[in-house]
Amino acid sequence: MKLDILAFASHPDDVELGCAGTIISHIRQGKKVGVADITQGELGTRGTPEIRAQESEAASKLLGLHVRVNLGLADGFFRSEKDQLLAAVKVVRQFKPEIVIANAVHDRHPDHGRGSAFASEACFLAGLKQVKTTDETEQEQEAWRPKAVYHYIQDRYIQPDFVVDITDYWEEKLETIKAFKSQFYDPQNTTPNTYISDPNFLKFVEARAREMGHAIGVVFGEGFTKERQLGVRNLFDLI
């Protein structure tokens, strides 16, 4: 399956928090969108890899994703090393996305910045013919490089290069986040409290979305940073 957009995430729930509104918006516009989770989030204080896999499946249905894969690399310890990068290169070549969206370039959790660089490097390497990979049937894959790589903004504030209007999809975004029941506030969950399970965390997520939306004159938005200059053919393409 060829995708229009492939979103990379260091952990399951990163894309839901960072760019779910953008994903839903583009799927509603007829685009094919998939997610590649780099790890299973197995170092998280709450939940288990099995529970998080079930939650990812539920969130994927709410998002309307065309595909979701997990690279299965080590949470907290994945690195931009050859064997690990090649796993990501294979995914890029398999789905041939026009656009890749990746983690924040730096953030509170070191895996986010690491995942950002990891996805960007994989996209570059995927375009090199001399980097050899094979698919599941042992057929050599063709080189492929996305036209653009963008990075969503996560916990720490980063000045966005552009903001996507997600006003029409805010409630749906919130539902995809809440699909990760083990991770966020639940008064019936007796496991240790964490930074993101605090009841005020989702209020922060809403405040950030309102801040981004306010910057472009809408109610809710998601901010992104770019790797190269953006170009337009028509000034009226801008909000």
Backbone as CSV, one residue per row, in Angstrom:
resi,resn,N_x,N_y,N_z,CA_x,CA_y,CA_z,C_x,C_y,C_z
1,MET,0.837,-1.196,0.000,0.000,0.000,0.000,0.877,1.254,0.000
2,LYS,0.607,2.155,-0.922,1.311,3.429,-0.932,0.550,4.428,-0.075
3,LEU,1.270,5.112,0.818,0.660,6.098,1.692,0.963,7.511,1.216
4,ASP,0.061,8.420,1.540,0.341,9.838,1.335,1.161,10.389,2.497
5,ILE,0.826,9.961,3.712,1.507,10.432,4.912,1.843,9.247,5.806
6,LEU,3.069,9.230,6.319,3.482,8.242,7.313,3.980,9.010,8.533
7,ALA,3.369,8.739,9.692,3.765,9.406,10.927,4.569,8.443,11.797
8,PHE,5.768,8.851,12.160,6.603,8.064,13.069,6.362,8.531,14.500
9,ALA,6.473,7.607,15.449,6.297,7.930,16.858,7.249,7.083,17.693
10,SER,7.930,7.714,18.632,8.815,6.955,19.521,8.023,5.973,20.372
11,HIS,6.820,6.390,20.781,5.973,5.552,21.639,4.540,5.549,21.118
12,PRO,3.795,4.456,21.356,2.366,4.500,21.104,1.770,5.633,21.947
13,ASP,0.945,6.413,21.382,0.238,7.594,21.892,0.928,8.910,21.562
14,ASP,2.168,8.877,21.025,2.839,10.125,20.627,2.076,10.827,19.506
15,VAL,1.656,10.079,18.491,0.956,10.744,17.379,-0.421,11.226,17.804
16,GLU,-1.063,10.471,18.708,-2.378,10.896,19.164,-2.274,12.246,19.873
17,LEU,-1.271,12.396,20.712,-1.079,13.652,21.425,-0.576,14.763,20.504
18,GLY,0.304,14.414,19.579,0.983,15.430,18.785,0.316,15.843,17.496
19,CYS,-0.339,14.895,16.806,-0.844,15.257,15.474,-2.091,14.493,15.055
20,ALA,-2.874,14.007,16.012,-4.073,13.239,15.660,-5.063,14.056,14.842
21,GLY,-5.218,15.329,15.186,-6.154,16.165,14.438,-5.757,16.310,12.989
22,THR,-4.459,16.484,12.755,-3.945,16.606,11.388,-4.158,15.309,10.615
23,ILE,-3.911,14.184,11.278,-4.108,12.888,10.630,-5.573,12.696,10.243
24,ILE,-6.478,12.929,11.186,-7.907,12.754,10.903,-8.344,13.678,9.772
25,SER,-7.887,14.933,9.823,-8.245,15.900,8.787,-7.848,15.414,7.403
26,HIS,-6.637,14.895,7.271,-6.164,14.476,5.948,-6.826,13.177,5.481
27,ILE,-7.127,12.308,6.416,-7.864,11.102,6.032,-9.255,11.476,5.514
28,ARG,-9.894,12.460,6.152,-11.211,12.911,5.701,-11.124,13.569,4.327
29,GLN,-9.937,14.060,3.973,-9.738,14.642,2.647,-9.385,13.583,1.602
30,GLY,-9.396,12.318,2.014,-9.150,11.236,1.076,-7.712,10.758,1.006
31,LYS,-6.865,11.226,1.909,-5.469,10.810,1.906,-5.303,9.493,2.652
32,LYS,-4.315,8.718,2.231,-3.971,7.475,2.921,-2.871,7.776,3.937
33,VAL,-3.136,7.431,5.190,-2.217,7.775,6.280,-1.936,6.549,7.136
34,GLY,-0.677,6.387,7.513,-0.282,5.293,8.398,0.622,5.784,9.499
35,VAL,0.833,4.926,10.502,1.690,5.242,11.645,2.709,4.129,11.834
36,ALA,3.945,4.518,12.137,4.993,3.562,12.498,5.479,3.907,13.900
37,ASP,5.089,3.101,14.882,5.578,3.278,16.245,6.947,2.621,16.340
38,ILE,7.908,3.327,16.893,9.278,2.818,16.951,9.434,1.792,18.066
39,THR,8.779,2.024,19.200,8.860,1.092,20.333,7.450,0.726,20.794
40,GLN,7.389,-0.200,21.747,6.114,-0.586,22.340,5.803,0.212,23.602
41,GLY,6.697,1.141,23.959,6.485,1.918,25.177,6.588,1.080,26.433
42,GLU,7.433,0.054,26.377,7.478,-0.925,27.468,8.081,-0.402,28.773
43,LEU,8.742,0.743,28.725,9.310,1.301,29.956,8.333,2.196,30.706
44,GLY,7.158,2.387,30.158,6.165,3.225,30.823,5.778,2.677,32.188
45,THR,5.546,3.571,33.143,5.186,3.167,34.506,3.853,2.435,34.544
46,ARG,2.932,2.864,33.708,1.589,2.284,33.696,1.371,1.458,32.436
47,GLY,0.580,0.417,32.572,0.272,-0.424,31.424,1.376,-1.421,31.127
48,THR,1.147,-2.236,30.121,2.108,-3.233,29.638,2.160,-3.123,28.121
49,PRO,3.185,-3.722,27.488,3.211,-3.710,26.023,1.951,-4.295,25.405
50,GLU,1.405,-5.329,26.041,0.197,-5.957,25.510,-0.999,-5.013,25.603
51,ILE,-1.122,-4.345,26.755,-2.222,-3.396,26.928,-2.077,-2.229,25.955
52,ARG,-0.862,-1.741,25.804,-0.650,-0.597,24.921,-0.893,-0.964,23.464
53,ALA,-0.615,-2.228,23.106,-0.903,-2.676,21.742,-2.408,-2.665,21.492
54,GLN,-3.184,-3.111,22.488,-4.644,-3.087,22.366,-5.156,-1.657,22.269
55,GLU,-4.562,-0.778,23.078,-4.968,0.630,23.046,-4.609,1.271,21.709
56,SER,-3.453,0.918,21.156,-3.043,1.435,19.846,-4.024,1.018,18.761
57,GLU,-4.489,-0.226,18.858,-5.459,-0.717,17.877,-6.758,0.067,17.967
58,ALA,-7.196,0.332,19.202,-8.430,1.108,19.386,-8.257,2.529,18.865
59,ALA,-7.114,3.143,19.169,-6.856,4.501,18.695,-6.765,4.547,17.178
60,SER,-6.172,3.522,16.583,-6.027,3.470,15.126,-7.374,3.454,14.428
61,LYS,-8.323,2.733,15.011,-9.675,2.688,14.440,-10.337,4.059,14.530
62,LEU,-10.134,4.739,15.657,-10.714,6.076,15.820,-10.085,7.075,14.850
63,LEU,-8.789,6.927,14.621,-8.095,7.797,13.673,-8.513,7.511,12.236
64,GLY,-8.868,6.248,11.963,-9.182,5.848,10.592,-7.941,5.487,9.796
65,LEU,-6.862,5.084,10.489,-5.601,4.775,9.815,-5.752,3.653,8.799
66,HIS,-4.948,3.733,7.755,-4.923,2.674,6.753,-3.970,1.555,7.163
67,VAL,-2.989,1.876,7.986,-2.051,0.863,8.476,-1.323,1.410,9.695
68,ARG,-0.956,0.521,10.602,-0.112,0.893,11.744,0.837,-0.266,12.014
69,VAL,2.121,0.049,12.094,3.135,-0.975,12.353,3.963,-0.559,13.565
70,ASN,4.636,-1.529,14.160,5.520,-1.254,15.292,6.882,-1.877,15.001
71,LEU,7.926,-1.053,15.042,9.267,-1.546,14.738,9.815,-2.443,15.841
72,GLY,9.261,-2.346,17.040,9.681,-3.215,18.136,11.070,-2.931,18.670
73,LEU,11.565,-1.706,18.492,12.887,-1.377,19.026,12.770,-1.073,20.520
74,ALA,13.899,-0.995,21.193,13.913,-0.907,22.651,13.547,0.485,23.145
75,ASP,12.477,0.553,23.899,12.050,1.805,24.510,13.185,2.349,25.388
76,GLY,13.547,3.609,25.177,14.599,4.231,25.964,16.003,3.978,25.472
77,PHE,16.173,2.957,24.612,17.520,2.569,24.219,17.723,2.440,22.714
78,PHE,16.695,2.753,21.911,16.917,2.683,20.462,17.871,3.805,20.059
79,ARG,18.648,3.540,19.020,19.664,4.479,18.574,19.721,4.505,17.043
80,SER,20.339,5.542,16.515,20.526,5.632,15.064,21.723,4.792,14.654
81,GLU,21.580,3.487,14.805,22.600,2.528,14.402,22.087,1.745,13.198
82,LYS,23.005,1.147,12.474,22.677,0.584,11.169,21.472,-0.348,11.178
83,ASP,21.491,-1.396,11.989,20.415,-2.380,11.949,19.071,-1.761,12.320
84,GLN,19.088,-0.840,13.282,17.840,-0.217,13.711,17.328,0.764,12.656
85,LEU,18.231,1.530,12.072,17.822,2.452,11.014,17.272,1.700,9.804
86,LEU,17.864,0.571,9.482,17.394,-0.190,8.320,15.967,-0.693,8.515
87,ALA,15.587,-0.953,9.760,14.206,-1.361,10.029,13.245,-0.241,9.643
88,ALA,13.634,0.999,9.928,12.803,2.142,9.558,12.868,2.413,8.056
89,VAL,14.040,2.228,7.463,14.192,2.404,6.013,13.238,1.465,5.269
90,LYS,13.153,0.227,5.739,12.260,-0.750,5.104,10.813,-0.268,5.117
91,VAL,10.392,0.336,6.224,9.019,0.824,6.341,8.776,1.984,5.379
92,VAL,9.728,2.901,5.300,9.592,4.033,4.370,9.490,3.522,2.938
93,ARG,10.334,2.570,2.582,10.316,2.032,1.216,9.072,1.191,0.946
94,GLN,8.564,0.539,1.967,7.361,-0.272,1.799,6.146,0.587,1.482
95,PHE,5.988,1.698,2.212,4.781,2.505,2.085,4.936,3.733,1.198
96,LYS,6.172,4.086,0.844,6.449,5.172,-0.097,5.628,6.445,0.193
97,PRO,5.699,6.980,1.403,4.924,8.187,1.708,5.467,9.417,1.005
98,GLU,4.577,10.321,0.647,4.996,11.603,0.101,5.495,12.516,1.221
99,ILE,4.863,12.396,2.377,5.210,13.214,3.539,5.412,12.310,4.745
100,VAL,6.437,12.601,5.522,6.647,11.925,6.801,6.518,12.953,7.914
101,ILE,5.806,12.577,8.959,5.688,13.397,10.167,6.388,12.643,11.291
102,ALA,7.220,13.334,12.045,7.999,12.663,13.089,7.918,13.437,14.400
103,ASN,8.490,12.834,15.435,8.492,13.421,16.770,9.093,14.825,16.803
104,ALA,8.869,15.504,17.937,9.429,16.829,18.166,10.954,16.777,18.134
105,VAL,11.569,17.827,17.626,13.031,17.842,17.470,13.754,17.814,18.809
106,HIS,13.102,18.286,19.861,13.612,18.104,21.226,12.432,18.181,22.164
107,ASP,12.539,17.516,23.327,11.384,17.465,24.206,11.797,16.996,25.597
108,ARG,10.820,16.983,26.507,11.056,16.524,27.882,11.581,15.091,27.894
109,HIS,10.964,14.206,27.126,11.395,12.804,27.049,12.490,12.676,25.998
110,PRO,13.680,12.191,26.365,14.771,12.105,25.386,14.466,11.226,24.182
111,ASP,13.564,10.260,24.332,13.198,9.417,23.191,12.536,10.220,22.078
112,HIS,11.904,11.335,22.426,11.210,12.111,21.400,12.197,12.779,20.449
113,GLY,13.170,13.478,21.006,14.191,14.080,20.152,14.981,13.029,19.393
114,ARG,15.255,11.916,20.069,15.984,10.818,19.424,15.155,10.228,18.288
115,GLY,13.846,10.071,18.520,12.966,9.537,17.483,12.843,10.479,16.306
116,SER,12.895,11.782,16.590,12.848,12.792,15.538,14.016,12.629,14.579
117,ALA,15.221,12.575,15.147,16.426,12.416,14.318,16.443,11.056,13.628
118,PHE,15.990,10.034,14.340,15.966,8.666,13.819,15.116,8.589,12.549
119,ALA,13.903,9.131,12.607,13.006,9.095,11.444,13.568,9.908,10.293
120,SER,14.145,11.069,10.603,14.712,11.925,9.560,15.871,11.233,8.848
121,GLU,16.746,10.602,9.625,17.876,9.877,9.031,17.389,8.715,8.182
122,ALA,16.382,8.004,8.661,15.854,6.869,7.904,15.281,7.320,6.569
123,CYS,14.604,8.472,6.557,14.040,8.993,5.314,15.141,9.319,4.307
124,PHE,16.243,9.890,4.798,17.342,10.211,3.896,17.976,8.934,3.351
125,LEU,18.257,7.989,4.241,18.898,6.738,3.818,17.998,5.952,2.860
126,ALA,16.694,6.042,3.046,15.760,5.300,2.184,15.849,5.746,0.738
127,GLY,16.373,6.950,0.515,16.510,7.460,-0.849,17.816,7.119,-1.521
128,LEU,18.702,6.427,-0.810,20.012,6.058,-1.367,19.954,4.661,-1.994
129,LYS,20.225,4.574,-3.283,20.142,3.284,-3.979,21.126,2.255,-3.438
130,GLN,22.250,2.728,-2.933,23.267,1.794,-2.458,22.978,1.244,-1.061
131,VAL,21.933,1.774,-0.418,21.478,1.176,0.844,20.490,0.080,0.476
132,LYS,20.893,-1.154,0.669,20.110,-2.301,0.204,19.203,-2.837,1.311
133,THR,17.936,-3.035,0.970,16.982,-3.667,1.877,16.085,-4.598,1.070
134,THR,15.471,-5.545,1.764,14.541,-6.467,1.116,13.216,-6.454,1.866
135,ASP,12.157,-6.812,1.142,10.840,-6.858,1.776,10.610,-8.226,2.408
136,GLU,9.372,-8.486,2.833,9.062,-9.737,3.518,9.215,-10.963,2.629
137,THR,9.192,-10.760,1.298,9.362,-11.885,0.368,10.791,-11.975,-0.151
138,GLU,11.697,-11.218,0.506,13.114,-11.190,0.155,13.394,-10.529,-1.191
139,GLN,12.422,-9.755,-1.698,12.638,-8.980,-2.914,13.295,-7.649,-2.548
140,GLU,14.266,-7.236,-3.376,14.951,-5.978,-3.089,13.978,-4.808,-3.216
141,GLN,14.040,-3.905,-2.266,13.169,-2.740,-2.274,13.790,-1.606,-3.088
142,GLU,12.921,-0.820,-3.713,13.393,0.347,-4.449,13.662,1.501,-3.491
143,ALA,14.627,2.336,-3.861,14.907,3.532,-3.065,13.698,4.472,-3.123
144,TRP,13.436,5.141,-2.009,12.325,6.093,-1.948,12.625,7.132,-0.880
145,ARG,12.458,8.391,-1.221,12.639,9.459,-0.240,11.398,10.354,-0.239
146,PRO,10.787,10.568,0.910,9.623,11.461,0.982,9.968,12.865,0.508
147,LYS,8.963,13.570,0.021,9.178,14.939,-0.445,9.434,15.904,0.711
148,ALA,8.891,15.586,1.888,9.043,16.486,3.029,8.985,15.705,4.330
149,VAL,9.715,16.190,5.329,9.648,15.656,6.687,9.305,16.814,7.613
150,TYR,8.223,16.655,8.363,7.802,17.650,9.344,7.818,17.032,10.733
151,HIS,7.872,17.879,11.739,7.936,17.392,13.117,6.827,18.022,13.950
152,TYR,6.033,17.171,14.599,4.997,17.705,15.473,5.624,18.196,16.778
153,ILE,4.873,18.990,17.514,5.342,19.584,18.767,4.666,18.849,19.912
154,GLN,5.463,18.486,20.921,4.936,17.657,21.998,4.864,18.413,23.321
155,ASP,5.535,17.968,24.338,5.368,18.567,25.663,5.984,19.961,25.767
156,ARG,7.236,20.106,25.407,7.913,21.392,25.503,7.521,22.293,24.337
157,TYR,7.314,23.566,24.632,6.916,24.495,23.575,8.062,24.720,22.595
158,ILE,7.736,24.616,21.317,8.651,24.931,20.224,7.896,25.872,19.290
159,GLN,8.546,26.930,18.869,7.914,27.855,17.930,7.606,27.131,16.628
160,PRO,6.335,27.026,16.235,6.012,26.278,15.017,6.366,27.058,13.752
161,ASP,6.674,26.326,12.708,6.857,26.937,11.387,5.527,27.066,10.661
162,PHE,4.575,26.194,11.001,3.220,26.321,10.475,2.276,25.596,11.425
163,VAL,1.002,25.954,11.355,-0.023,25.383,12.231,-1.171,24.868,11.374
164,VAL,-1.652,23.671,11.687,-2.781,23.072,10.982,-4.051,23.297,11.796
165,ASP,-5.087,23.783,11.146,-6.388,23.996,11.794,-7.046,22.638,12.036
166,ILE,-7.254,22.286,13.310,-7.913,21.013,13.637,-9.223,21.245,14.389
167,THR,-9.768,22.438,14.276,-10.966,22.792,15.035,-12.089,21.772,14.857
168,ASP,-12.312,21.342,13.626,-13.411,20.409,13.350,-13.145,19.007,13.894
169,TYR,-11.904,18.743,14.289,-11.531,17.385,14.682,-11.024,17.296,16.114
170,TRP,-11.193,18.387,16.880,-10.665,18.391,18.244,-11.258,17.285,19.115
171,GLU,-12.570,17.145,19.119,-13.211,16.134,19.965,-12.768,14.728,19.568
172,GLU,-12.594,14.503,18.275,-12.138,13.187,17.818,-10.686,12.941,18.244
173,LYS,-9.866,13.986,18.168,-8.484,13.854,18.650,-8.477,13.444,20.118
174,LEU,-9.312,14.097,20.908,-9.372,13.811,22.336,-9.763,12.356,22.587
175,GLU,-10.673,11.832,21.780,-11.082,10.433,21.937,-9.934,9.482,21.622
176,THR,-9.106,9.815,20.637,-7.965,8.939,20.327,-6.965,8.932,21.472
177,ILE,-6.787,10.067,22.126,-5.893,10.121,23.288,-6.443,9.265,24.419
178,LYS,-7.734,9.407,24.676,-8.363,8.671,25.770,-8.432,7.166,25.508
179,ALA,-8.189,6.764,24.254,-8.139,5.329,23.953,-6.999,4.657,24.713
180,PHE,-5.989,5.440,25.080,-4.877,4.909,25.866,-5.234,5.027,27.354
181,LYS,-6.191,4.217,27.761,-6.760,4.316,29.102,-5.727,4.089,30.194
182,SER,-4.738,3.259,29.927,-3.742,2.960,30.958,-2.818,4.131,31.220
183,GLN,-2.727,5.057,30.289,-1.724,6.115,30.372,-2.227,7.423,30.957
184,PHE,-3.512,7.688,30.808,-4.039,8.996,31.190,-4.984,8.887,32.378
185,TYR,-5.470,10.002,32.831,-6.216,10.049,34.087,-7.424,9.129,34.091
186,ASP,-7.485,8.303,35.104,-8.611,7.406,35.328,-8.720,7.224,36.839
187,PRO,-9.762,7.765,37.479,-9.872,7.692,38.933,-9.928,6.275,39.476
188,GLN,-10.249,5.305,38.606,-10.324,3.917,39.053,-9.002,3.173,38.894
189,ASN,-8.014,3.838,38.293,-6.705,3.207,38.103,-5.873,3.423,39.363
190,THR,-5.475,2.326,39.994,-4.747,2.411,41.266,-3.234,2.314,41.101
191,THR,-2.746,2.243,39.853,-1.303,2.186,39.634,-0.696,3.562,39.883
192,PRO,0.631,3.634,40.075,1.261,4.919,40.418,0.940,6.030,39.425
193,ASN,0.754,7.210,39.966,0.481,8.373,39.125,1.735,8.758,38.359
194,THR,1.560,9.329,37.163,2.694,9.742,36.344,2.467,11.168,35.840
195,TYR,3.462,11.677,35.163,3.396,13.036,34.610,2.175,13.216,33.717
196,ILE,1.878,12.219,32.866,0.772,12.368,31.918,-0.556,11.838,32.440
197,SER,-0.543,11.119,33.577,-1.816,10.633,34.114,-2.430,11.629,35.093
198,ASP,-1.723,12.694,35.398,-2.277,13.753,36.228,-3.511,14.338,35.536
199,PRO,-4.597,14.574,36.269,-5.820,15.085,35.622,-5.624,16.421,34.924
200,ASN,-4.607,17.168,35.311,-4.364,18.463,34.673,-3.651,18.340,33.327
201,PHE,-3.117,17.145,33.022,-2.335,17.014,31.788,-3.193,17.231,30.550
202,LEU,-4.369,16.649,30.512,-5.230,16.825,29.336,-5.721,18.265,29.211
203,LYS,-5.798,18.961,30.345,-6.121,20.389,30.285,-4.982,21.144,29.597
204,PHE,-3.753,20.720,29.879,-2.595,21.324,29.210,-2.634,21.052,27.707
205,VAL,-2.974,19.815,27.326,-3.051,19.459,25.904,-4.069,20.357,25.202
206,GLU,-5.202,20.583,25.856,-6.212,21.466,25.270,-5.706,22.899,25.186
207,ALA,-5.032,23.353,26.248,-4.515,24.722,26.244,-3.507,24.923,25.122
208,ARG,-2.644,23.936,24.892,-1.663,24.023,23.812,-2.363,24.107,22.463
209,ALA,-3.384,23.267,22.271,-4.116,23.274,21.001,-4.834,24.609,20.794
210,ARG,-5.361,25.170,21.872,-6.011,26.477,21.760,-4.981,27.560,21.446
211,GLU,-3.809,27.468,22.070,-2.749,28.439,21.803,-2.333,28.403,20.337
212,MET,-2.138,27.192,19.807,-1.742,27.047,18.405,-2.851,27.548,17.483
213,GLY,-4.104,27.212,17.818,-5.209,27.671,17.002,-5.342,29.184,17.028
214,HIS,-5.195,29.764,18.216,-5.302,31.215,18.360,-4.306,31.937,17.463
215,ALA,-3.123,31.346,17.298,-2.063,31.978,16.497,-2.455,32.139,15.035
216,ILE,-3.401,31.305,14.558,-3.811,31.404,13.149,-5.278,31.808,13.014
217,GLY,-5.882,32.225,14.120,-7.235,32.725,14.045,-8.320,31.673,14.037
218,VAL,-8.020,30.476,14.585,-9.031,29.427,14.700,-9.074,28.973,16.156
219,VAL,-9.918,27.994,16.461,-10.060,27.574,17.856,-8.958,26.605,18.285
220,PHE,-8.742,25.551,17.488,-7.754,24.531,17.841,-6.760,24.319,16.695
221,GLY,-5.505,24.135,17.035,-4.490,23.892,16.020,-3.408,22.951,16.513
222,GLU,-2.648,22.420,15.573,-1.462,21.603,15.872,-0.277,22.217,15.143
223,GLY,0.794,22.468,15.868,1.968,23.102,15.295,3.001,22.105,14.818
224,PHE,3.735,22.490,13.787,4.784,21.649,13.208,6.014,22.489,12.898
225,THR,7.170,21.839,12.903,8.392,22.471,12.419,8.817,21.778,11.134
226,LYS,9.592,22.479,10.351,10.007,21.982,9.032,11.507,21.688,9.020
227,GLU,11.938,20.945,8.005,13.367,20.704,7.807,13.922,21.551,6.665
228,ARG,13.076,21.999,5.780,13.508,22.881,4.685,12.428,23.929,4.463
229,GLN,12.778,24.961,3.710,11.821,26.046,3.476,10.554,25.546,2.792
230,LEU,9.430,26.091,3.221,8.159,25.768,2.595,7.963,26.640,1.361
231,GLY,7.303,26.083,0.368,7.041,26.847,-0.855,5.574,26.804,-1.218
232,VAL,5.057,27.891,-1.747,3.666,27.923,-2.189,3.614,28.499,-3.602
233,ARG,2.604,28.077,-4.364,2.373,28.626,-5.694,1.279,29.677,-5.679
234,ASN,0.500,29.669,-4.598,-0.657,30.545,-4.529,-0.779,31.083,-3.107
235,LEU,-0.705,32.404,-2.939,-0.799,33.001,-1.601,-2.135,32.701,-0.931
236,PHE,-3.159,32.379,-1.732,-4.466,32.113,-1.178,-4.567,30.695,-0.599
237,ASP,-3.488,29.920,-0.737,-3.452,28.607,-0.073,-3.274,28.779,1.431
238,LEU,-2.844,29.959,1.869,-2.611,30.203,3.282,-3.882,30.695,3.961
239,ILE,-4.058,30.300,5.213,-5.216,30.760,5.981,-5.087,32.250,6.238
